[in-house]
Structure formats: structure tokens, C-alpha cells
Amino acid sequence: MVKKENLTQKQSNVLKTVYEFIADNSYSPSVRNIAEILGFSSPKGVSDHLAVLEKKGYILKNSSARSIRLTEKSLWHLGVQNPSIKNNVDYLPLLGNIAAGKPIFAEENIQEYIPISSQITGNIKCQFLLTVRGDSMSGDNIIDGDMLIVKAQNTAENGEIVVALIEDDEAVVKRYYKREDEAVELRSSNPLYEPIVIKGSLWIQGKVIAVYRIIP
Amino acid sequence: MVKKENLTQKQSNVLKTVYEFIADNSYSPSVRNIAEILGFSSPKGVSDHLAVLEKKGYILKNSSARSIRLTEKSLWHLGVQNPSIKNNVDYLPLLGNIAAGKPIFAEENIQEYIPISSQITGNIKCQFLLTVRGDSMSGDNIIDGDMLIVKAQNTAENGEIVVALIEDDEAVVKRYYKREDEAVELRSSNPLYEPIVIKGSLWIQGKVIAVYRIIP
DNA sequence: TAAATAGCTATACAAATGTATAGTAAAATA
DNA sequence: TATTTTACTATACATTTGTATAGCTATTTA
């Protein structure tokens, strides 16, 4: 699930107002435009909000007038496309070290947003990118440094390649098999690695749908 | 033919400056921004030009600051795309069976155009897509069905993975090595395949820069 | 040839604009 | 519980900004 808690409801409202103004007018609102729309009687309230939004990485501003630009992060937050871009790409967050306990989409996990052709994503939301560490899936020709496109979901079918969190460990990429005794086996495709058998807590984060690799 | 006679050269320059500023900054230039770029010492010169451009239907303005919008007419005049549509994809042709003799980009070779993020292509033109057939490059974890992003070029450095045409055969994907006797070795990365040694005609078509695979 | 238009410079100014100061109140956090 | 953060109001102010006034020259049009 996409975490929106990084912004308060009010901050999110201001961001949404900026988005809608740009979508309608193709240029940025002034501080006082936003204040009027939201019913503020002072420009300072908006100015403060914008400063917070900039600090949190949701907008970019120049010192000049009407120069607010939305970042990919803000578009992700609002769940919309760039108002001025007829989108044939979706921006997927590249997640860093996913560790148990933290929400998977926590801000500190998001390294950057990378545009992926919507022909690949199918415009399905809740997908993310993950960089492979190690060679445990080399039997599936997935190697260290590969980027995975993962569809976020918390269930899996037998044999699917999934991203999962186990106990206090970081995220692992493995093939999922549910045994008859209800335990789950996470199998590496590199025979040098033993299957991981989990009887307790296992959090499936998503299913790998594509692999992308830049040849060095 | 696009009629440009409706604008003078100077007016066209101003329009182009507006276009480029918006393309670079995602917000409109101020009158003084344009004046500085064009080397005017007074804002009035630009202001007059913008008034003419608006009267002639090339731009739209609001009374507020930085609210210039380009019309379709101006985009057509400049021969460009909407500047707010940052081209974040390139459409690369997916080539079918590349055979010797035919031009590689011949229309009958192009199966479809697939949008690839410009973050991957780097906006470098002359790239194409190729679907891998066979397992001869499995040592590089490139397997049957993988899609390759190939940069079209007709030279290669030792060790690079290239797409090449040999004699009357179809295109092959191999690692390129030039020997001291000037012969060229095309090596598979699957040890089951012998290197191909070429002393005669070899047409290098491009260099593989990325791999993309959809997990079945 | 005269008048109009194009293409500027130089200066001025009012309105638009972002932000600062100062303060209040509620909610969240430590 | 004390402190910080959030979320504003009200006013003020320095810049930014678009445009106006006045004037100039070169080119085009009638």
C-alpha cells in the first residue's frame, strides 16, 4: 500500500490544489491564488505549506514567481499523472534496502523514481523497482545488479518469484512454494543456496514481473 | 510546408526563446528573462513582441506573471512538441528477423515500436530492440525471449556484446574479440557453442546496452 | 514621398508576488 | 507535563513583473 502519511492532510490538500491549478492553467498558481482557493485569509499560511512541501521533496521552486514544479514524488503521492504529460510511462519508485518492520514504501526506502514504459507496467499501480543483491537467483538468469519490476501484493502462487520479508532480515527474492504442512519454502534457483523454510512470519511484498539489466 | 511567413524572424526568435525556456524550466519566462537571453537592454522590446505574438495567435497570456502558454499554432510554427511534454520515452523499433542483404531498419523488419524510458536510452537515437533466440549467451544470463536494447553502430571494442550479421546468416548476438591476425572471433557465453571465427565479411549492427525480460 | 510598422533603448511605476515579523490556537510528540 | 510541530491570521515590505511613456532608427507599405 502506498504510504501517504509523510504529508499531513492539509499539506496534501495544498499539493492537490497546486496540481489542479497547473492542470487547468498550464502555469503555476501564485501563493495568493492558492490562499483564495483554500479560503486562507493570509498568503503566509500557503507560503509555509509550500516551504514544507519543498523541504519534503514534493515540489521544486525558484525564487521567481509562479515557478512551482511538481516532482515525481508528488505525482506518486497524489496518484495522478503529470498534468501536462500525456503519459506513456509510469514512474516507479526504486526501493533501497527493504527491512522488516519498516513500511515498504517508507520515504527512506525510496531512492529515486524511474520512468518505465506503461507498455511494461500496463498502467497497473502499486509496482516498484528493486535492485538485486547476490546471485541466489542465477538459475533464473537474475544476477547481481539487475533491476526487478515488482507488482506489490501480499499473496503468491506456487512457483512464482516473489519479494518477501523474513523475520528481521532484509527483503529476499525467491521462488515461492507452499508445502502440504502449511510451511512455506522460499527456494533459490542457484543450487548453492539451501531453501528457506518458514513456519512463522513471512511477509510477501510482491511478485516479480520483469527484469531489467544495463550491460556494463 | 509550414507557413512561417506570418511571423518575422525576430518574432520567431522570441517565440523560440519562450519555447526553450519552458522546455528547460517547466514554467514561463518573465519579460526580463527573455530580454536577457536575447540581449535586449529594455523589457519593453520583449513586451511589444509578446503583444504581437498574442495578437497573431501564437501565445496566450494572462495578466499575471509568467503565464505565457504556447498555442498549437506556435508549436506547429516551431516544428516542435509541446515543451511541457518532456520526452521521457523514446519509441524504439522492435526488429524481427534481421537477415544479411536487407537494410536493418527496412520497414518489413519493424514489428512494432515500443516506448522505452529515455533514462535508459539516454535520448540517444539509433537504438533498436531485438528479441533473443536461443541460449548461446546464457553465460551472460541472456536467455531465449529476452529483449535487447541495441545501440546501432558498426564498430565494437573487444569484449563487447554485439549484434552482427555473418555472410548469409541471420543476425547473431555474441561477444566481439579482434585477434592479432585481424580475424574476428564472435564468442558465445554458453560453453556448448564454439566461437565463430570470421576472416571475411562481418557486419556489426550494434552494441547491446541493456536486457529486458518479462517473467512468464 | 509620406505614413505606418518593426524593433528597439531608457526610464518609470503600479500591481503582483514571495516572504518576513509577530502572534494565536490546537494537536502531536517527548 | 512541557515542548515542538502544525496551521493558520494580520500586517508589512522588498522584489519581481508587466506595461506605460517617450523617443529613436530602419524598413515596409500605401
Coordinates of C-alpha atoms (C1' of nucleotides) in Angstrom, one line a residue:
Chain A
M1 CA 0.0 0.0 0.0
V2 CA 1.2 3.5 -0.8
K3 CA 2.1 5.4 2.3
K4 CA 0.7 9.0 2.2
E5 CA 1.4 9.6 5.9
N6 CA 4.5 11.6 5.0
L7 CA 2.3 14.5 4.3
T8 CA -0.5 15.8 6.6
Q9 CA -4.0 16.1 5.2
K10 CA -3.7 19.8 4.9
Q11 CA -0.3 19.6 3.2
S12 CA -1.7 17.1 0.8
N13 CA -4.6 19.5 0.1
V14 CA -2.2 22.3 -0.8
L15 CA -0.3 19.9 -3.1
K16 CA -3.5 18.8 -4.7
T17 CA -4.5 22.5 -5.2
V18 CA -1.2 23.2 -7.0
Y19 CA -1.7 20.1 -9.2
E20 CA -5.2 21.1 -10.2
F21 CA -4.2 24.7 -10.9
I22 CA -1.4 23.6 -13.2
A23 CA -3.6 21.1 -14.9
D24 CA -6.2 23.8 -15.5
N25 CA -4.0 26.7 -16.5
S26 CA -0.6 25.2 -17.6
Y27 CA 1.2 27.6 -15.3
S28 CA 1.8 27.6 -11.6
P29 CA -0.5 29.3 -9.1
S30 CA 0.7 32.2 -7.0
V31 CA 0.7 31.9 -3.3
R32 CA -2.4 34.1 -3.2
N33 CA -4.1 32.0 -5.8
I34 CA -3.8 29.0 -3.5
A35 CA -4.8 31.0 -0.5
E36 CA -8.0 32.1 -2.2
I37 CA -8.9 28.6 -3.4
L38 CA -8.4 27.1 0.0
G39 CA -10.1 30.0 1.8
F40 CA -7.0 31.3 3.6
S41 CA -7.0 35.0 4.5
S42 CA -3.2 35.3 4.5
P43 CA -0.6 34.3 2.0
K44 CA 1.8 33.2 4.7
G45 CA -0.1 30.1 5.5
V46 CA 0.3 28.9 2.0
S47 CA 3.9 30.1 1.8
D48 CA 4.7 28.0 4.9
H49 CA 3.0 25.0 3.4
L50 CA 5.0 25.3 0.2
A51 CA 8.2 25.6 2.2
V52 CA 7.4 22.3 3.9
L53 CA 6.4 20.6 0.6
E54 CA 9.7 21.7 -0.9
K55 CA 11.7 20.5 2.1
K56 CA 9.9 17.1 1.9
G57 CA 10.7 16.9 -1.8
Y58 CA 7.2 17.2 -3.2
I59 CA 7.7 20.4 -5.2
L60 CA 10.6 22.5 -6.6
K61 CA 10.6 26.2 -6.5
N62 CA 12.7 29.0 -7.9
S63 CA 12.8 32.4 -6.2
S64 CA 10.8 33.8 -9.1
A65 CA 7.0 34.0 -9.3
R66 CA 4.8 31.1 -10.4
S67 CA 7.7 28.7 -10.6
I68 CA 6.4 25.7 -8.7
R69 CA 7.2 22.4 -10.3
L70 CA 5.8 19.1 -9.1
T71 CA 8.2 16.3 -8.5
E72 CA 7.6 12.7 -9.4
K73 CA 7.2 12.0 -5.7
S74 CA 4.2 14.4 -5.6
L75 CA 2.6 12.7 -8.6
W76 CA 3.0 9.4 -6.9
H77 CA 1.6 10.8 -3.7
L78 CA -1.5 12.2 -5.5
G79 CA -1.8 9.0 -7.5
V80 CA -2.1 11.1 -10.7
Q81 CA -0.1 11.6 -13.9
N82 CA 1.8 14.7 -14.7
P83 CA -1.0 17.1 -15.8
S84 CA 1.0 18.3 -18.7
I85 CA 2.4 15.0 -19.8
K86 CA 0.4 12.6 -21.8
N87 CA 1.7 9.6 -20.1
N88 CA 3.2 6.7 -21.7
V89 CA 5.3 6.0 -18.7
D90 CA 4.7 5.3 -15.1
Y91 CA 7.2 6.5 -12.5
L92 CA 8.1 3.6 -10.3
P93 CA 9.9 4.1 -7.0
L94 CA 13.3 2.4 -6.8
L95 CA 13.4 0.9 -3.3
G96 CA 16.6 0.5 -1.4
N97 CA 17.2 -1.9 1.4
I98 CA 13.9 -3.2 2.4
A99 CA 14.0 -4.3 6.0
A100 CA 11.3 -5.9 8.2
G101 CA 9.4 -3.7 10.5
K102 CA 9.5 -0.6 8.2
P103 CA 6.7 0.1 5.8
I104 CA 7.9 -0.9 2.3
F105 CA 7.1 2.4 0.8
A106 CA 8.6 4.4 3.6
E107 CA 10.3 7.5 2.3
E108 CA 13.7 6.5 3.5
N109 CA 13.4 3.4 1.2
I110 CA 12.7 5.4 -2.0
Q111 CA 16.0 6.1 -3.7
E112 CA 14.5 7.7 -6.9
Y113 CA 11.7 7.4 -9.3
I114 CA 12.4 5.8 -12.7
P115 CA 10.1 6.1 -15.7
I116 CA 9.0 2.7 -17.0
S117 CA 7.1 2.4 -20.2
S118 CA 3.4 1.8 -19.5
Q119 CA 3.5 -0.9 -22.1
I120 CA 5.5 -2.8 -19.4
T121 CA 3.7 -1.7 -16.3
G122 CA 0.3 -1.9 -18.0
N123 CA -0.6 1.2 -16.1
I124 CA -1.2 -1.0 -13.1
K125 CA -0.3 0.9 -10.0
C126 CA 1.5 -0.3 -6.9
Q127 CA 4.5 -1.5 -8.7
F128 CA 8.0 -0.8 -7.6
L129 CA 11.6 -1.4 -8.5
L130 CA 14.2 -3.4 -6.6
T131 CA 17.9 -3.9 -7.2
V132 CA 19.0 -7.5 -6.9
R133 CA 21.8 -8.2 -4.5
G134 CA 23.7 -11.5 -4.7
D135 CA 23.5 -14.5 -7.0
S136 CA 21.0 -16.7 -5.3
M137 CA 18.6 -16.5 -8.3
S138 CA 21.2 -17.0 -11.0
G139 CA 19.4 -20.2 -12.1
D140 CA 16.7 -17.9 -13.4
N141 CA 19.3 -15.7 -15.0
I142 CA 18.7 -13.0 -12.5
I143 CA 22.0 -11.6 -11.3
D144 CA 23.6 -9.1 -9.0
G145 CA 22.7 -5.6 -10.0
D146 CA 19.6 -6.5 -12.1
M147 CA 16.6 -4.3 -11.6
L148 CA 13.3 -6.0 -10.9
I149 CA 9.9 -4.7 -11.6
V150 CA 7.7 -5.9 -8.8
K151 CA 4.0 -5.8 -8.5
A152 CA 3.1 -5.2 -4.9
Q153 CA 0.8 -7.9 -3.5
N154 CA 0.8 -10.0 -0.3
T155 CA -0.1 -13.4 -1.7
A156 CA 1.6 -15.6 -4.2
E157 CA 1.0 -18.8 -6.2
N158 CA 3.3 -21.7 -6.1
G159 CA 6.4 -21.3 -8.3
E160 CA 6.2 -17.5 -8.6
I161 CA 9.2 -15.4 -8.0
V162 CA 8.4 -13.1 -5.0
V163 CA 9.9 -10.4 -2.9
A164 CA 9.5 -11.4 0.8
L165 CA 10.5 -10.2 4.2
I166 CA 11.5 -12.9 6.7
E167 CA 11.8 -12.1 10.4
D168 CA 14.3 -9.4 11.0
D169 CA 16.1 -9.9 7.7
E170 CA 16.1 -7.7 4.7
A171 CA 14.0 -8.5 1.7
V172 CA 14.8 -11.6 -0.3
V173 CA 13.9 -12.6 -3.9
K174 CA 13.0 -16.3 -4.1
R175 CA 10.6 -18.7 -5.7
Y176 CA 7.5 -19.3 -3.5
Y177 CA 6.2 -22.8 -2.7
K178 CA 3.6 -23.6 -0.1
R179 CA 4.0 -27.1 1.4
E180 CA 1.3 -29.5 2.5
D181 CA 2.2 -28.9 6.1
E182 CA 1.4 -25.2 5.5
A183 CA 5.0 -24.2 5.9
V184 CA 6.4 -22.1 3.1
E185 CA 9.6 -22.8 1.2
L186 CA 11.5 -20.0 -0.4
R187 CA 13.8 -21.6 -2.9
S188 CA 16.8 -20.0 -4.6
S189 CA 17.4 -21.0 -8.1
N190 CA 21.2 -21.2 -7.5
P191 CA 21.8 -24.7 -6.2
L192 CA 24.5 -23.4 -3.9
Y193 CA 21.7 -21.9 -1.7
E194 CA 19.5 -24.1 0.5
P195 CA 15.8 -23.5 0.5
I196 CA 14.5 -21.3 3.4
V197 CA 11.6 -23.0 5.2
I198 CA 9.3 -20.6 7.1
K199 CA 6.7 -21.7 9.5
G200 CA 6.3 -18.4 11.3
S201 CA 6.0 -14.9 10.0
L202 CA 6.5 -14.3 6.3
W203 CA 5.5 -11.1 4.6
I204 CA 5.2 -11.3 0.9
Q205 CA 5.8 -7.9 -0.6
G206 CA 5.2 -8.5 -4.3
K207 CA 5.7 -10.7 -7.3
V208 CA 8.5 -10.1 -9.8
I209 CA 7.0 -9.4 -13.3
A210 CA 10.1 -8.3 -15.2
V211 CA 13.8 -8.0 -15.2
Y212 CA 15.9 -5.1 -16.5
R213 CA 19.6 -5.0 -16.8
I214 CA 22.1 -2.5 -18.1
I215 CA 25.1 -4.2 -19.7
P216 CA 28.2 -2.7 -18.2
Chain B
M1 CA 5.0 23.1 -46.0
V2 CA 4.6 25.0 -42.7
K3 CA 4.0 28.7 -43.3
K4 CA 6.4 30.7 -41.2
E5 CA 6.0 34.0 -43.1
N6 CA 3.3 35.1 -40.7
L7 CA 6.0 35.9 -38.2
T8 CA 9.1 38.0 -38.8
Q9 CA 12.5 36.4 -38.0
K10 CA 12.8 38.4 -34.8
Q11 CA 9.3 37.5 -33.6
S12 CA 10.1 33.9 -34.4
N13 CA 13.2 34.2 -32.3
V14 CA 11.2 35.5 -29.3
L15 CA 8.8 32.6 -29.7
K16 CA 11.6 30.1 -29.8
T17 CA 13.1 31.6 -26.7
V18 CA 9.8 31.2 -24.9
Y19 CA 9.6 27.6 -26.1
E20 CA 13.1 26.8 -24.9
F21 CA 12.7 28.4 -21.6
I22 CA 9.5 26.5 -20.8
A23 CA 11.1 23.3 -22.1
D24 CA 14.0 23.8 -19.7
N25 CA 12.2 25.1 -16.6
S26 CA 8.6 23.9 -16.9
Y27 CA 7.4 27.5 -16.2
S28 CA 7.2 30.6 -18.3
P29 CA 10.0 33.1 -18.7
S30 CA 9.4 36.7 -17.4
V31 CA 9.7 39.5 -19.9
R32 CA 13.1 40.3 -18.4
N33 CA 14.3 36.7 -18.7
I34 CA 13.6 36.8 -22.4
A35 CA 15.3 40.3 -22.7
E36 CA 18.4 39.0 -21.0
I37 CA 18.6 35.9 -23.2
L38 CA 18.1 37.9 -26.4
G39 CA 20.5 40.7 -25.2
F40 CA 17.8 43.4 -25.0
S41 CA 18.6 46.2 -22.6
S42 CA 14.9 47.0 -22.1
P43 CA 11.9 44.8 -21.2
K44 CA 9.7 46.9 -23.4
G45 CA 11.1 45.4 -26.6
V46 CA 10.1 41.9 -25.4
S47 CA 6.8 43.1 -24.1
D48 CA 5.9 44.5 -27.5
H49 CA 6.9 41.3 -29.2
L50 CA 4.8 39.3 -26.9
A51 CA 1.8 41.5 -27.6
V52 CA 2.2 40.9 -31.3
L53 CA 2.7 37.2 -30.8
E54 CA -0.6 37.1 -28.8
K55 CA -2.4 39.2 -31.4
K56 CA -1.3 36.8 -34.1
G57 CA -2.4 33.8 -32.0
Y58 CA 0.9 32.3 -31.2
I59 CA 0.7 32.6 -27.4
L60 CA -1.9 33.1 -24.7
K61 CA -1.3 35.3 -21.8
N62 CA -3.0 36.1 -18.5
S63 CA -2.4 39.4 -16.8
S64 CA -0.5 37.5 -14.1
A65 CA 3.2 36.9 -14.1
R66 CA 4.8 34.0 -16.0
S67 CA 1.6 32.9 -17.5
I68 CA 2.6 32.5 -21.2
R69 CA 1.1 29.5 -22.9
L70 CA 2.1 28.3 -26.3
T71 CA -0.7 27.6 -28.8
E72 CA -0.8 24.7 -31.2
K73 CA -0.1 27.2 -33.9
S74 CA 3.2 28.2 -32.3
L75 CA 4.2 24.6 -31.8
W76 CA 3.5 23.9 -35.4
H77 CA 5.4 27.1 -36.4
L78 CA 8.4 25.9 -34.4
G79 CA 8.1 22.4 -35.6
V80 CA 8.3 21.0 -32.1
Q81 CA 6.3 19.1 -29.5
N82 CA 4.7 20.7 -26.5
P83 CA 7.6 21.7 -24.3
S84 CA 5.7 20.6 -21.2
I85 CA 5.8 17.1 -22.6
K86 CA 9.3 16.2 -21.6
N87 CA 10.0 13.4 -23.8
N88 CA 10.6 10.7 -21.3
V89 CA 10.3 7.9 -23.7
D90 CA 11.8 7.0 -27.0
Y91 CA 10.0 4.7 -29.3
L92 CA 12.4 2.0 -30.4
P93 CA 11.6 -0.3 -33.3
L94 CA 11.4 -4.0 -32.4
L95 CA 13.2 -5.7 -35.3
G96 CA 12.2 -9.1 -36.4
N97 CA 14.4 -11.5 -38.3
I98 CA 17.5 -9.5 -39.4
A99 CA 19.0 -11.1 -42.4
A100 CA 22.0 -10.2 -44.4
G101 CA 21.5 -8.1 -47.5
K102 CA 18.4 -6.3 -46.3
P103 CA 18.8 -2.9 -44.6
I104 CA 18.5 -3.4 -40.9
F105 CA 15.9 -0.7 -40.5
A106 CA 13.9 -1.8 -43.5
E107 CA 10.2 -1.4 -42.9
E108 CA 9.4 -5.1 -43.2
N109 CA 11.8 -5.7 -40.3
I110 CA 10.0 -3.5 -37.9
Q111 CA 7.4 -5.4 -36.0
E112 CA 6.3 -2.6 -33.7
Y113 CA 7.5 0.5 -31.8
I114 CA 7.9 0.1 -28.1
P115 CA 8.3 3.0 -25.7
I116 CA 11.5 2.8 -23.7
S117 CA 12.3 5.2 -20.9
S118 CA 14.7 7.9 -22.0
Q119 CA 16.5 7.3 -18.7
I120 CA 17.5 4.0 -20.3
T121 CA 18.1 5.2 -23.9
G122 CA 19.7 8.4 -22.8
N123 CA 17.8 10.0 -25.6
I124 CA 20.5 8.6 -27.9
K125 CA 19.0 7.9 -31.2
C126 CA 19.6 4.9 -33.5
Q127 CA 18.8 2.3 -30.9
F128 CA 16.6 -0.7 -31.6
L129 CA 15.1 -3.7 -29.9
L130 CA 15.8 -7.3 -30.7
T131 CA 14.4 -10.5 -29.3
V132 CA 16.9 -13.1 -28.4
R133 CA 16.6 -16.6 -30.0
G134 CA 18.4 -19.5 -28.4
D135 CA 20.6 -19.9 -25.4
S136 CA 24.1 -19.2 -26.8
M137 CA 24.5 -16.2 -24.5
S138 CA 23.2 -17.9 -21.3
G139 CA 26.6 -17.4 -19.7
D140 CA 25.8 -13.7 -19.6
N141 CA 22.4 -14.5 -18.3
I142 CA 20.8 -13.5 -21.6
I143 CA 18.2 -16.2 -22.5
D144 CA 15.7 -17.1 -25.1
G145 CA 12.9 -14.5 -25.3
D146 CA 14.9 -11.7 -23.7
M147 CA 14.6 -8.3 -25.4
L148 CA 17.8 -6.5 -26.1
I149 CA 18.2 -2.8 -26.4
V150 CA 20.9 -2.3 -29.0
K151 CA 22.7 0.9 -30.0
A152 CA 23.2 0.9 -33.7
Q153 CA 26.9 1.2 -34.6
N154 CA 29.2 -0.6 -37.0
T155 CA 32.3 -0.9 -34.8
A156 CA 33.0 -2.6 -31.5
E157 CA 35.5 -2.9 -28.8
N158 CA 36.9 -6.1 -27.6
G159 CA 34.7 -7.9 -25.2
E160 CA 31.5 -6.0 -26.0
I161 CA 28.3 -7.8 -26.7
V162 CA 27.3 -7.1 -30.3
V163 CA 24.7 -7.8 -32.9
A164 CA 26.3 -8.9 -36.1
L165 CA 25.5 -10.3 -39.5
I166 CA 27.7 -13.1 -40.9
E167 CA 27.6 -14.0 -44.6
D168 CA 24.1 -15.1 -45.5
D169 CA 23.0 -15.9 -41.9
E170 CA 20.6 -14.1 -39.7
A171 CA 21.8 -11.7 -37.0
V172 CA 23.7 -13.2 -34.1
V173 CA 24.3 -11.9 -30.6
K174 CA 27.9 -12.6 -29.5
R175 CA 30.9 -11.1 -27.7
Y176 CA 33.3 -9.4 -30.0
Y177 CA 37.0 -10.1 -30.0
K178 CA 39.5 -8.9 -32.6
R179 CA 42.5 -11.3 -32.9
E180 CA 46.1 -10.3 -33.6
D181 CA 45.8 -11.8 -37.1
E182 CA 43.0 -9.4 -37.8
A183 CA 40.4 -12.1 -37.8
V184 CA 37.4 -11.6 -35.6
E185 CA 36.1 -14.1 -33.0
L186 CA 32.4 -14.0 -32.1
R187 CA 32.2 -15.9 -28.8
S188 CA 29.1 -17.3 -27.3
S189 CA 29.0 -17.2 -23.5
N190 CA 27.4 -20.7 -23.4
P191 CA 30.4 -23.1 -23.4
L192 CA 28.3 -25.5 -25.6
Y193 CA 28.8 -23.2 -28.5
E194 CA 32.1 -22.9 -30.3
P195 CA 33.5 -19.4 -31.2
I196 CA 32.8 -18.3 -34.7
V197 CA 35.9 -17.1 -36.4
I198 CA 35.4 -14.6 -39.3
K199 CA 38.1 -13.6 -41.7
G200 CA 35.7 -12.3 -44.4
S201 CA 32.7 -10.1 -44.3
L202 CA 31.3 -9.2 -40.9
W203 CA 28.7 -6.5 -40.4
I204 CA 28.4 -5.3 -36.9
Q205 CA 24.9 -3.8 -36.5
G206 CA 25.1 -2.6 -32.9
K207 CA 26.1 -3.0 -29.3
V208 CA 23.9 -4.4 -26.7
I209 CA 23.3 -1.9 -23.9
A210 CA 20.5 -3.4 -21.9
V211 CA 18.4 -6.5 -21.4
Y212 CA 14.8 -6.6 -20.6
R213 CA 12.8 -9.7 -19.7
I214 CA 9.2 -10.3 -18.8
I215 CA 8.8 -13.1 -16.3
P216 CA 6.3 -15.6 -17.6
Chain C
dT1 C1' 7.2 60.5 -50.9
dA2 C1' 4.6 60.1 -46.6
dA3 C1' 2.8 57.1 -43.3
dA4 C1' 2.9 53.1 -40.9
dT5 C1' 5.2 49.2 -38.9
dA6 C1' 9.0 46.8 -36.9
dG7 C1' 12.4 46.8 -33.5
dC8 C1' 14.4 48.5 -30.3
dT9 C1' 16.6 52.0 -25.7
dA10 C1' 15.9 54.3 -21.3
dT11 C1' 13.2 55.3 -17.5
dA12 C1' 9.2 55.0 -14.6
dC13 C1' 5.5 53.0 -12.0
dA14 C1' 1.7 50.4 -10.1
dA15 C1' 0.4 45.8 -9.4
dA16 C1' 1.7 41.2 -8.4
dT17 C1' 4.3 38.4 -5.7
dG18 C1' 7.2 35.8 -2.2
dT19 C1' 8.5 36.2 2.2
dA20 C1' 9.4 38.3 6.8
dT21 C1' 7.6 39.6 11.5
dA22 C1' 4.6 38.8 15.1
dG23 C1' 1.2 36.3 17.1
dT24 C1' -2.7 32.6 18.3
dA25 C1' -4.6 28.0 19.0
dA26 C1' -4.7 23.2 18.6
dA27 C1' -2.5 18.9 18.0
dA28 C1' 1.3 15.9 18.3
dT29 C1' 5.4 14.4 20.5
dA30 C1' 8.8 13.7 24.0
Chain D
dT1 C1' 3.6 17.6 31.6
dA2 C1' 6.5 20.6 28.7
dT3 C1' 7.9 21.3 24.1
dT4 C1' 7.6 21.1 19.4
dT5 C1' 5.0 21.0 15.3
dT6 C1' 1.1 22.2 12.6
dA7 C1' -1.8 25.5 10.9
dC8 C1' -3.1 29.3 10.5
dT9 C1' -4.3 35.4 10.9
dA10 C1' -2.8 40.1 10.2
dT11 C1' 0.3 43.3 8.5
dA12 C1' 4.4 44.9 6.3
dC13 C1' 7.9 45.1 2.8
dA14 C1' 11.4 44.5 -0.8
dT15 C1' 11.4 42.3 -5.3
dT16 C1' 9.6 40.9 -9.4
dT17 C1' 7.0 41.8 -13.0
dG18 C1' 4.1 43.7 -16.9
dT19 C1' 3.3 47.6 -19.0
dA20 C1' 3.2 52.7 -19.9
dT21 C1' 5.7 57.0 -21.6
dA22 C1' 8.9 58.9 -24.6
dG23 C1' 12.0 58.6 -28.1
dC24 C1' 15.0 56.7 -31.7
dT25 C1' 16.2 54.3 -36.4
dA26 C1' 15.4 51.2 -40.2
dT27 C1' 12.3 49.0 -43.1
dT28 C1' 8.0 48.3 -45.3
dT29 C1' 3.6 49.8 -47.3
dA30 C1' 0.3 53.0 -49.4

